[in-house]
């Protein structure tokens, strides 16, 4: 999937300003576009950010078989070996030097890096913190008062409406 995203963009000449990666199944995109020679030039001006919605064990898309991880990613051994969490190649650890990581809330970022609840992630948050990689929390969702359709003037609507009344 991740290589397909980059191949599709390259094939159709789409060079986005930024690629927003969600969770482990897309977390390798930043490292692939910087480390794979074919993409390094194409995406030289493209940034990336990774949002962790769920860092629980099983959500990382980690690979225990390291030769297989190298074969499917095409990444050099130095990245495979430097990205191990509990003996498995971990996409979050691999991409952390290439893109900022954030979580869905300030509280979740703190939970992952400052509490024992991080044990539920295989200690991903603490490992990132030990490597000097800060997780920033960005609250998931919107402020409903700032985007209230009953007050159209602040959000550029031509007319007020109330979705709760079926307007």
mmCIF file with all atom_site columns, C-alpha atoms in Angstrom:
data_model
loop_
_atom_site.group_PDB
_atom_site.id
_atom_site.type_symbol
_atom_site.label_atom_id
_atom_site.label_alt_id
_atom_site.label_comp_id
_atom_site.label_asym_id
_atom_site.label_entity_id
_atom_site.label_seq_id
_atom_site.pdbx_PDB_ins_code
_atom_site.Cartn_x
_atom_site.Cartn_y
_atom_site.Cartn_z
_atom_site.occupancy
_atom_site.B_iso_or_equiv
_atom_site.pdbx_formal_charge
_atom_site.auth_seq_id
_atom_site.auth_comp_id
_atom_site.auth_asym_id
_atom_site.auth_atom_id
_atom_site.pdbx_PDB_model_num
ATOM 1   C CA . UNK A 1 1   ? 0.000   0.000   0.000   1.00 0.00 ? 1   UNK A CA 1
ATOM 2   C CA . UNK A 1 2   ? 2.695   2.476   0.978   1.00 0.00 ? 2   UNK A CA 1
ATOM 3   C CA . UNK A 1 3   ? 4.834   1.843   -2.069  1.00 0.00 ? 3   UNK A CA 1
ATOM 4   C CA . UNK A 1 4   ? 1.680   2.013   -4.203  1.00 0.00 ? 4   UNK A CA 1
ATOM 5   C CA . UNK A 1 5   ? 0.890   5.488   -2.843  1.00 0.00 ? 5   UNK A CA 1
ATOM 6   C CA . UNK A 1 6   ? 4.326   6.722   -3.848  1.00 0.00 ? 6   UNK A CA 1
ATOM 7   C CA . UNK A 1 7   ? 4.307   4.892   -7.201  1.00 0.00 ? 7   UNK A CA 1
ATOM 8   C CA . UNK A 1 8   ? 0.874   6.279   -8.087  1.00 0.00 ? 8   UNK A CA 1
ATOM 9   C CA . UNK A 1 9   ? 1.937   9.827   -7.220  1.00 0.00 ? 9   UNK A CA 1
ATOM 10  C CA . UNK A 1 10  ? 5.156   9.487   -9.205  1.00 0.00 ? 10  UNK A CA 1
ATOM 11  C CA . UNK A 1 11  ? 3.430   7.909   -12.199 1.00 0.00 ? 11  UNK A CA 1
ATOM 12  C CA . UNK A 1 12  ? 0.820   10.652  -12.423 1.00 0.00 ? 12  UNK A CA 1
ATOM 13  C CA . UNK A 1 13  ? 3.185   13.506  -11.626 1.00 0.00 ? 13  UNK A CA 1
ATOM 14  C CA . UNK A 1 14  ? 1.498   14.342  -8.342  1.00 0.00 ? 14  UNK A CA 1
ATOM 15  C CA . UNK A 1 15  ? 3.930   15.792  -5.855  1.00 0.00 ? 15  UNK A CA 1
ATOM 16  C CA . UNK A 1 16  ? 1.941   16.787  -2.793  1.00 0.00 ? 16  UNK A CA 1
ATOM 17  C CA . UNK A 1 17  ? 3.217   19.436  -0.415  1.00 0.00 ? 17  UNK A CA 1
ATOM 18  C CA . UNK A 1 18  ? 2.564   17.108  2.497   1.00 0.00 ? 18  UNK A CA 1
ATOM 19  C CA . UNK A 1 19  ? 1.454   13.518  3.003   1.00 0.00 ? 19  UNK A CA 1
ATOM 20  C CA . UNK A 1 20  ? -0.510  12.900  6.196   1.00 0.00 ? 20  UNK A CA 1
ATOM 21  C CA . UNK A 1 21  ? 0.070   9.307   7.289   1.00 0.00 ? 21  UNK A CA 1
ATOM 22  C CA . UNK A 1 22  ? -2.354  7.657   9.686   1.00 0.00 ? 22  UNK A CA 1
ATOM 23  C CA . UNK A 1 23  ? -1.138  4.863   11.944  1.00 0.00 ? 23  UNK A CA 1
ATOM 24  C CA . UNK A 1 24  ? 1.289   2.047   11.269  1.00 0.00 ? 24  UNK A CA 1
ATOM 25  C CA . UNK A 1 25  ? -0.069  0.938   7.917   1.00 0.00 ? 25  UNK A CA 1
ATOM 26  C CA . UNK A 1 26  ? 1.105   4.204   6.311   1.00 0.00 ? 26  UNK A CA 1
ATOM 27  C CA . UNK A 1 27  ? 3.892   5.202   8.711   1.00 0.00 ? 27  UNK A CA 1
ATOM 28  C CA . UNK A 1 28  ? 6.673   4.043   6.391   1.00 0.00 ? 28  UNK A CA 1
ATOM 29  C CA . UNK A 1 29  ? 5.816   6.514   3.632   1.00 0.00 ? 29  UNK A CA 1
ATOM 30  C CA . UNK A 1 30  ? 8.168   9.244   4.970   1.00 0.00 ? 30  UNK A CA 1
ATOM 31  C CA . UNK A 1 31  ? 11.160  6.905   5.250   1.00 0.00 ? 31  UNK A CA 1
ATOM 32  C CA . UNK A 1 32  ? 10.449  5.277   1.868   1.00 0.00 ? 32  UNK A CA 1
ATOM 33  C CA . UNK A 1 33  ? 10.281  8.627   0.085   1.00 0.00 ? 33  UNK A CA 1
ATOM 34  C CA . UNK A 1 34  ? 13.591  9.723   1.628   1.00 0.00 ? 34  UNK A CA 1
ATOM 35  C CA . UNK A 1 35  ? 15.543  6.472   1.477   1.00 0.00 ? 35  UNK A CA 1
ATOM 36  C CA . UNK A 1 36  ? 14.460  4.753   -1.741  1.00 0.00 ? 36  UNK A CA 1
ATOM 37  C CA . UNK A 1 37  ? 16.548  6.203   -4.524  1.00 0.00 ? 37  UNK A CA 1
ATOM 38  C CA . UNK A 1 38  ? 13.724  6.272   -7.053  1.00 0.00 ? 38  UNK A CA 1
ATOM 39  C CA . UNK A 1 39  ? 11.574  8.472   -4.817  1.00 0.00 ? 39  UNK A CA 1
ATOM 40  C CA . UNK A 1 40  ? 14.215  10.639  -3.164  1.00 0.00 ? 40  UNK A CA 1
ATOM 41  C CA . UNK A 1 41  ? 14.271  13.155  -6.015  1.00 0.00 ? 41  UNK A CA 1
ATOM 42  C CA . UNK A 1 42  ? 10.565  13.034  -6.883  1.00 0.00 ? 42  UNK A CA 1
ATOM 43  C CA . UNK A 1 43  ? 9.459   13.803  -3.306  1.00 0.00 ? 43  UNK A CA 1
ATOM 44  C CA . UNK A 1 44  ? 12.354  16.056  -2.285  1.00 0.00 ? 44  UNK A CA 1
ATOM 45  C CA . UNK A 1 45  ? 9.948   18.943  -1.586  1.00 0.00 ? 45  UNK A CA 1
ATOM 46  C CA . UNK A 1 46  ? 7.188   16.827  -0.034  1.00 0.00 ? 46  UNK A CA 1
ATOM 47  C CA . UNK A 1 47  ? 6.804   16.817  3.714   1.00 0.00 ? 47  UNK A CA 1
ATOM 48  C CA . UNK A 1 48  ? 5.067   14.226  5.843   1.00 0.00 ? 48  UNK A CA 1
ATOM 49  C CA . UNK A 1 49  ? 3.430   13.900  9.227   1.00 0.00 ? 49  UNK A CA 1
ATOM 50  C CA . UNK A 1 50  ? 2.307   10.782  11.054  1.00 0.00 ? 50  UNK A CA 1
ATOM 51  C CA . UNK A 1 51  ? -0.729  10.681  13.314  1.00 0.00 ? 51  UNK A CA 1
ATOM 52  C CA . UNK A 1 52  ? -0.970  7.842   15.801  1.00 0.00 ? 52  UNK A CA 1
ATOM 53  C CA . UNK A 1 53  ? -4.609  7.063   16.480  1.00 0.00 ? 53  UNK A CA 1
ATOM 54  C CA . UNK A 1 54  ? -3.898  3.781   18.238  1.00 0.00 ? 54  UNK A CA 1
ATOM 55  C CA . UNK A 1 55  ? -0.429  2.719   19.302  1.00 0.00 ? 55  UNK A CA 1
ATOM 56  C CA . UNK A 1 56  ? -1.583  -0.540  20.859  1.00 0.00 ? 56  UNK A CA 1
ATOM 57  C CA . UNK A 1 57  ? 0.239   -3.774  20.170  1.00 0.00 ? 57  UNK A CA 1
ATOM 58  C CA . UNK A 1 58  ? -1.091  -5.089  16.873  1.00 0.00 ? 58  UNK A CA 1
ATOM 59  C CA . UNK A 1 59  ? -1.569  -1.625  15.380  1.00 0.00 ? 59  UNK A CA 1
ATOM 60  C CA . UNK A 1 60  ? 2.082   -0.934  14.561  1.00 0.00 ? 60  UNK A CA 1
ATOM 61  C CA . UNK A 1 61  ? 2.218   -3.195  11.481  1.00 0.00 ? 61  UNK A CA 1
ATOM 62  C CA . UNK A 1 62  ? 5.540   -4.451  12.813  1.00 0.00 ? 62  UNK A CA 1
ATOM 63  C CA . UNK A 1 63  ? 7.447   -7.269  11.135  1.00 0.00 ? 63  UNK A CA 1
ATOM 64  C CA . UNK A 1 64  ? 9.283   -9.845  13.243  1.00 0.00 ? 64  UNK A CA 1
ATOM 65  C CA . UNK A 1 65  ? 11.056  -11.515 10.285  1.00 0.00 ? 65  UNK A CA 1
ATOM 66  C CA . UNK A 1 66  ? 13.807  -8.962  9.601   1.00 0.00 ? 66  UNK A CA 1
ATOM 67  C CA . UNK A 1 67  ? 14.948  -10.327 6.205   1.00 0.00 ? 67  UNK A CA 1
ATOM 68  C CA . UNK A 1 68  ? 11.300  -10.181 5.125   1.00 0.00 ? 68  UNK A CA 1
ATOM 69  C CA . UNK A 1 69  ? 11.033  -6.585  6.414   1.00 0.00 ? 69  UNK A CA 1
ATOM 70  C CA . UNK A 1 70  ? 14.064  -5.655  4.333   1.00 0.00 ? 70  UNK A CA 1
ATOM 71  C CA . UNK A 1 71  ? 12.722  -7.460  1.272   1.00 0.00 ? 71  UNK A CA 1
ATOM 72  C CA . UNK A 1 72  ? 9.265   -5.861  1.335   1.00 0.00 ? 72  UNK A CA 1
ATOM 73  C CA . UNK A 1 73  ? 10.432  -2.340  2.176   1.00 0.00 ? 73  UNK A CA 1
ATOM 74  C CA . UNK A 1 74  ? 13.666  -2.168  0.198   1.00 0.00 ? 74  UNK A CA 1
ATOM 75  C CA . UNK A 1 75  ? 15.173  -0.195  3.071   1.00 0.00 ? 75  UNK A CA 1
ATOM 76  C CA . UNK A 1 76  ? 18.825  -0.558  4.014   1.00 0.00 ? 76  UNK A CA 1
ATOM 77  C CA . UNK A 1 77  ? 19.814  -2.783  6.935   1.00 0.00 ? 77  UNK A CA 1
ATOM 78  C CA . UNK A 1 78  ? 20.888  0.239   8.995   1.00 0.00 ? 78  UNK A CA 1
ATOM 79  C CA . UNK A 1 79  ? 17.256  1.410   9.094   1.00 0.00 ? 79  UNK A CA 1
ATOM 80  C CA . UNK A 1 80  ? 15.833  -2.056  9.712   1.00 0.00 ? 80  UNK A CA 1
ATOM 81  C CA . UNK A 1 81  ? 18.192  -2.622  12.660  1.00 0.00 ? 81  UNK A CA 1
ATOM 82  C CA . UNK A 1 82  ? 17.760  0.858   14.120  1.00 0.00 ? 82  UNK A CA 1
ATOM 83  C CA . UNK A 1 83  ? 13.967  0.492   14.079  1.00 0.00 ? 83  UNK A CA 1
ATOM 84  C CA . UNK A 1 84  ? 13.508  -2.502  16.341  1.00 0.00 ? 84  UNK A CA 1
ATOM 85  C CA . UNK A 1 85  ? 10.930  -2.621  19.105  1.00 0.00 ? 85  UNK A CA 1
ATOM 86  C CA . UNK A 1 86  ? 10.900  -5.864  21.071  1.00 0.00 ? 86  UNK A CA 1
ATOM 87  C CA . UNK A 1 87  ? 12.832  -7.558  18.278  1.00 0.00 ? 87  UNK A CA 1
ATOM 88  C CA . UNK A 1 88  ? 10.456  -6.527  15.477  1.00 0.00 ? 88  UNK A CA 1
ATOM 89  C CA . UNK A 1 89  ? 10.899  -3.920  12.760  1.00 0.00 ? 89  UNK A CA 1
ATOM 90  C CA . UNK A 1 90  ? 8.549   -1.090  13.756  1.00 0.00 ? 90  UNK A CA 1
ATOM 91  C CA . UNK A 1 91  ? 7.294   1.437   11.150  1.00 0.00 ? 91  UNK A CA 1
ATOM 92  C CA . UNK A 1 92  ? 6.805   4.188   13.746  1.00 0.00 ? 92  UNK A CA 1
ATOM 93  C CA . UNK A 1 93  ? 10.409  3.920   14.907  1.00 0.00 ? 93  UNK A CA 1
ATOM 94  C CA . UNK A 1 94  ? 11.641  3.770   11.307  1.00 0.00 ? 94  UNK A CA 1
ATOM 95  C CA . UNK A 1 95  ? 9.852   6.958   10.274  1.00 0.00 ? 95  UNK A CA 1
ATOM 96  C CA . UNK A 1 96  ? 10.350  8.971   13.450  1.00 0.00 ? 96  UNK A CA 1
ATOM 97  C CA . UNK A 1 97  ? 13.587  10.601  12.161  1.00 0.00 ? 97  UNK A CA 1
ATOM 98  C CA . UNK A 1 98  ? 11.857  11.519  8.872   1.00 0.00 ? 98  UNK A CA 1
ATOM 99  C CA . UNK A 1 99  ? 8.532   13.025  9.955   1.00 0.00 ? 99  UNK A CA 1
ATOM 100 C CA . UNK A 1 100 ? 6.941   14.537  13.045  1.00 0.00 ? 100 UNK A CA 1
ATOM 101 C CA . UNK A 1 101 ? 4.737   12.187  15.038  1.00 0.00 ? 101 UNK A CA 1
ATOM 102 C CA . UNK A 1 102 ? 1.563   13.316  16.717  1.00 0.00 ? 102 UNK A CA 1
ATOM 103 C CA . UNK A 1 103 ? -1.326  11.683  18.515  1.00 0.00 ? 103 UNK A CA 1
ATOM 104 C CA . UNK A 1 104 ? -5.038  12.390  18.599  1.00 0.00 ? 104 UNK A CA 1
ATOM 105 C CA . UNK A 1 105 ? -4.863  14.312  21.877  1.00 0.00 ? 105 UNK A CA 1
ATOM 106 C CA . UNK A 1 106 ? -2.458  15.929  24.268  1.00 0.00 ? 106 UNK A CA 1
ATOM 107 C CA . UNK A 1 107 ? -3.490  13.384  26.899  1.00 0.00 ? 107 UNK A CA 1
ATOM 108 C CA . UNK A 1 108 ? -2.722  10.393  24.646  1.00 0.00 ? 108 UNK A CA 1
ATOM 109 C CA . UNK A 1 109 ? 0.741   11.790  23.867  1.00 0.00 ? 109 UNK A CA 1
ATOM 110 C CA . UNK A 1 110 ? 1.422   12.158  27.603  1.00 0.00 ? 110 UNK A CA 1
ATOM 111 C CA . UNK A 1 111 ? -0.006  8.700   28.311  1.00 0.00 ? 111 UNK A CA 1
ATOM 112 C CA . UNK A 1 112 ? 2.337   7.115   25.774  1.00 0.00 ? 112 UNK A CA 1
ATOM 113 C CA . UNK A 1 113 ? 5.496   8.806   26.960  1.00 0.00 ? 113 UNK A CA 1
ATOM 114 C CA . UNK A 1 114 ? 4.924   9.364   30.661  1.00 0.00 ? 114 UNK A CA 1
ATOM 115 C CA . UNK A 1 115 ? 2.815   6.526   32.088  1.00 0.00 ? 115 UNK A CA 1
ATOM 116 C CA . UNK A 1 116 ? 2.895   2.765   32.506  1.00 0.00 ? 116 UNK A CA 1
ATOM 117 C CA . UNK A 1 117 ? -0.101  2.522   30.159  1.00 0.00 ? 117 UNK A CA 1
ATOM 118 C CA . UNK A 1 118 ? 2.550   2.610   27.426  1.00 0.00 ? 118 UNK A CA 1
ATOM 119 C CA . UNK A 1 119 ? 3.140   -1.064  28.249  1.00 0.00 ? 119 UNK A CA 1
ATOM 120 C CA . UNK A 1 120 ? 0.031   -1.679  26.106  1.00 0.00 ? 120 UNK A CA 1
ATOM 121 C CA . UNK A 1 121 ? 2.039   -0.438  23.094  1.00 0.00 ? 121 UNK A CA 1
ATOM 122 C CA . UNK A 1 122 ? 5.134   -2.532  23.755  1.00 0.00 ? 122 UNK A CA 1
ATOM 123 C CA . UNK A 1 123 ? 6.721   0.656   25.173  1.00 0.00 ? 123 UNK A CA 1
ATOM 124 C CA . UNK A 1 124 ? 6.664   2.546   21.873  1.00 0.00 ? 124 UNK A CA 1
ATOM 125 C CA . UNK A 1 125 ? 6.150   5.937   23.520  1.00 0.00 ? 125 UNK A CA 1
ATOM 126 C CA . UNK A 1 126 ? 8.932   5.466   26.023  1.00 0.00 ? 126 UNK A CA 1
ATOM 127 C CA . UNK A 1 127 ? 11.280  4.217   23.289  1.00 0.00 ? 127 UNK A CA 1
ATOM 128 C CA . UNK A 1 128 ? 10.539  7.316   21.205  1.00 0.00 ? 128 UNK A CA 1
ATOM 129 C CA . UNK A 1 129 ? 11.148  9.526   24.242  1.00 0.00 ? 129 UNK A CA 1
ATOM 130 C CA . UNK A 1 130 ? 14.463  7.765   24.986  1.00 0.00 ? 130 UNK A CA 1
ATOM 131 C CA . UNK A 1 131 ? 15.508  8.558   21.405  1.00 0.00 ? 131 UNK A CA 1
ATOM 132 C CA . UNK A 1 132 ? 14.643  12.230  21.871  1.00 0.00 ? 132 UNK A CA 1
ATOM 133 C CA . UNK A 1 133 ? 11.514  12.082  19.705  1.00 0.00 ? 133 UNK A CA 1
ATOM 134 C CA . UNK A 1 134 ? 8.664   14.048  21.208  1.00 0.00 ? 134 UNK A CA 1
ATOM 135 C CA . UNK A 1 135 ? 5.055   13.147  20.543  1.00 0.00 ? 135 UNK A CA 1
ATOM 136 C CA . UNK A 1 136 ? 2.779   16.130  20.177  1.00 0.00 ? 136 UNK A CA 1
ATOM 137 C CA . UNK A 1 137 ? -0.909  15.802  20.885  1.00 0.00 ? 137 UNK A CA 1
ATOM 138 C CA . UNK A 1 138 ? -3.372  17.488  18.563  1.00 0.00 ? 138 UNK A CA 1
ATOM 139 C CA . UNK A 1 139 ? -6.950  17.209  19.715  1.00 0.00 ? 139 UNK A CA 1
ATOM 140 C CA . UNK A 1 140 ? -8.945  14.984  17.406  1.00 0.00 ? 140 UNK A CA 1
ATOM 141 C CA . UNK A 1 141 ? -12.087 16.709  16.134  1.00 0.00 ? 141 UNK A CA 1
ATOM 142 C CA . UNK A 1 142 ? -13.333 20.267  15.971  1.00 0.00 ? 142 UNK A CA 1
ATOM 143 C CA . UNK A 1 143 ? -14.505 22.872  18.429  1.00 0.00 ? 143 UNK A CA 1
ATOM 144 C CA . UNK A 1 144 ? -18.285 22.784  17.918  1.00 0.00 ? 144 UNK A CA 1
ATOM 145 C CA . UNK A 1 145 ? -18.703 26.375  19.162  1.00 0.00 ? 145 UNK A CA 1
ATOM 146 C CA . UNK A 1 146 ? -16.261 27.653  16.537  1.00 0.00 ? 146 UNK A CA 1
ATOM 147 C CA . UNK A 1 147 ? -18.125 25.834  13.739  1.00 0.00 ? 147 UNK A CA 1
ATOM 148 C CA . UNK A 1 148 ? -21.737 26.262  14.899  1.00 0.00 ? 148 UNK A CA 1
ATOM 149 C CA . UNK A 1 149 ? -24.057 26.440  11.855  1.00 0.00 ? 149 UNK A CA 1
ATOM 150 C CA . UNK A 1 150 ? -26.556 28.356  14.005  1.00 0.00 ? 150 UNK A CA 1
ATOM 151 C CA . UNK A 1 151 ? -24.043 31.245  13.884  1.00 0.00 ? 151 UNK A CA 1
ATOM 152 C CA . UNK A 1 152 ? -23.282 31.475  10.146  1.00 0.00 ? 152 UNK A CA 1
ATOM 153 C CA . UNK A 1 153 ? -21.419 34.778  10.125  1.00 0.00 ? 153 UNK A CA 1
ATOM 154 C CA . UNK A 1 154 ? -18.292 33.319  11.722  1.00 0.00 ? 154 UNK A CA 1
ATOM 155 C CA . UNK A 1 155 ? -17.951 30.414  9.311   1.00 0.00 ? 155 UNK A CA 1
ATOM 156 C CA . UNK A 1 156 ? -19.003 31.911  6.004   1.00 0.00 ? 156 UNK A CA 1
ATOM 157 C CA . UNK A 1 157 ? -22.419 30.284  5.635   1.00 0.00 ? 157 UNK A CA 1
ATOM 158 C CA . UNK A 1 158 ? -25.095 32.258  3.788   1.00 0.00 ? 158 UNK A CA 1
ATOM 159 C CA . UNK A 1 159 ? -27.778 31.255  6.307   1.00 0.00 ? 159 UNK A CA 1
ATOM 160 C CA . UNK A 1 160 ? -28.056 29.689  9.756   1.00 0.00 ? 160 UNK A CA 1
ATOM 161 C CA . UNK A 1 161 ? -29.362 26.158  10.217  1.00 0.00 ? 161 UNK A CA 1
ATOM 162 C CA . UNK A 1 162 ? -29.783 23.647  13.009  1.00 0.00 ? 162 UNK A CA 1
ATOM 163 C CA . UNK A 1 163 ? -28.844 20.078  12.034  1.00 0.00 ? 163 UNK A CA 1
ATOM 164 C CA . UNK A 1 164 ? -30.437 18.751  15.225  1.00 0.00 ? 164 UNK A CA 1
ATOM 165 C CA . UNK A 1 165 ? -33.835 19.972  13.973  1.00 0.00 ? 165 UNK A CA 1
ATOM 166 C CA . UNK A 1 166 ? -33.343 18.597  10.465  1.00 0.00 ? 166 UNK A CA 1
ATOM 167 C CA . UNK A 1 167 ? -32.884 22.044  8.892   1.00 0.00 ? 167 UNK A CA 1
#
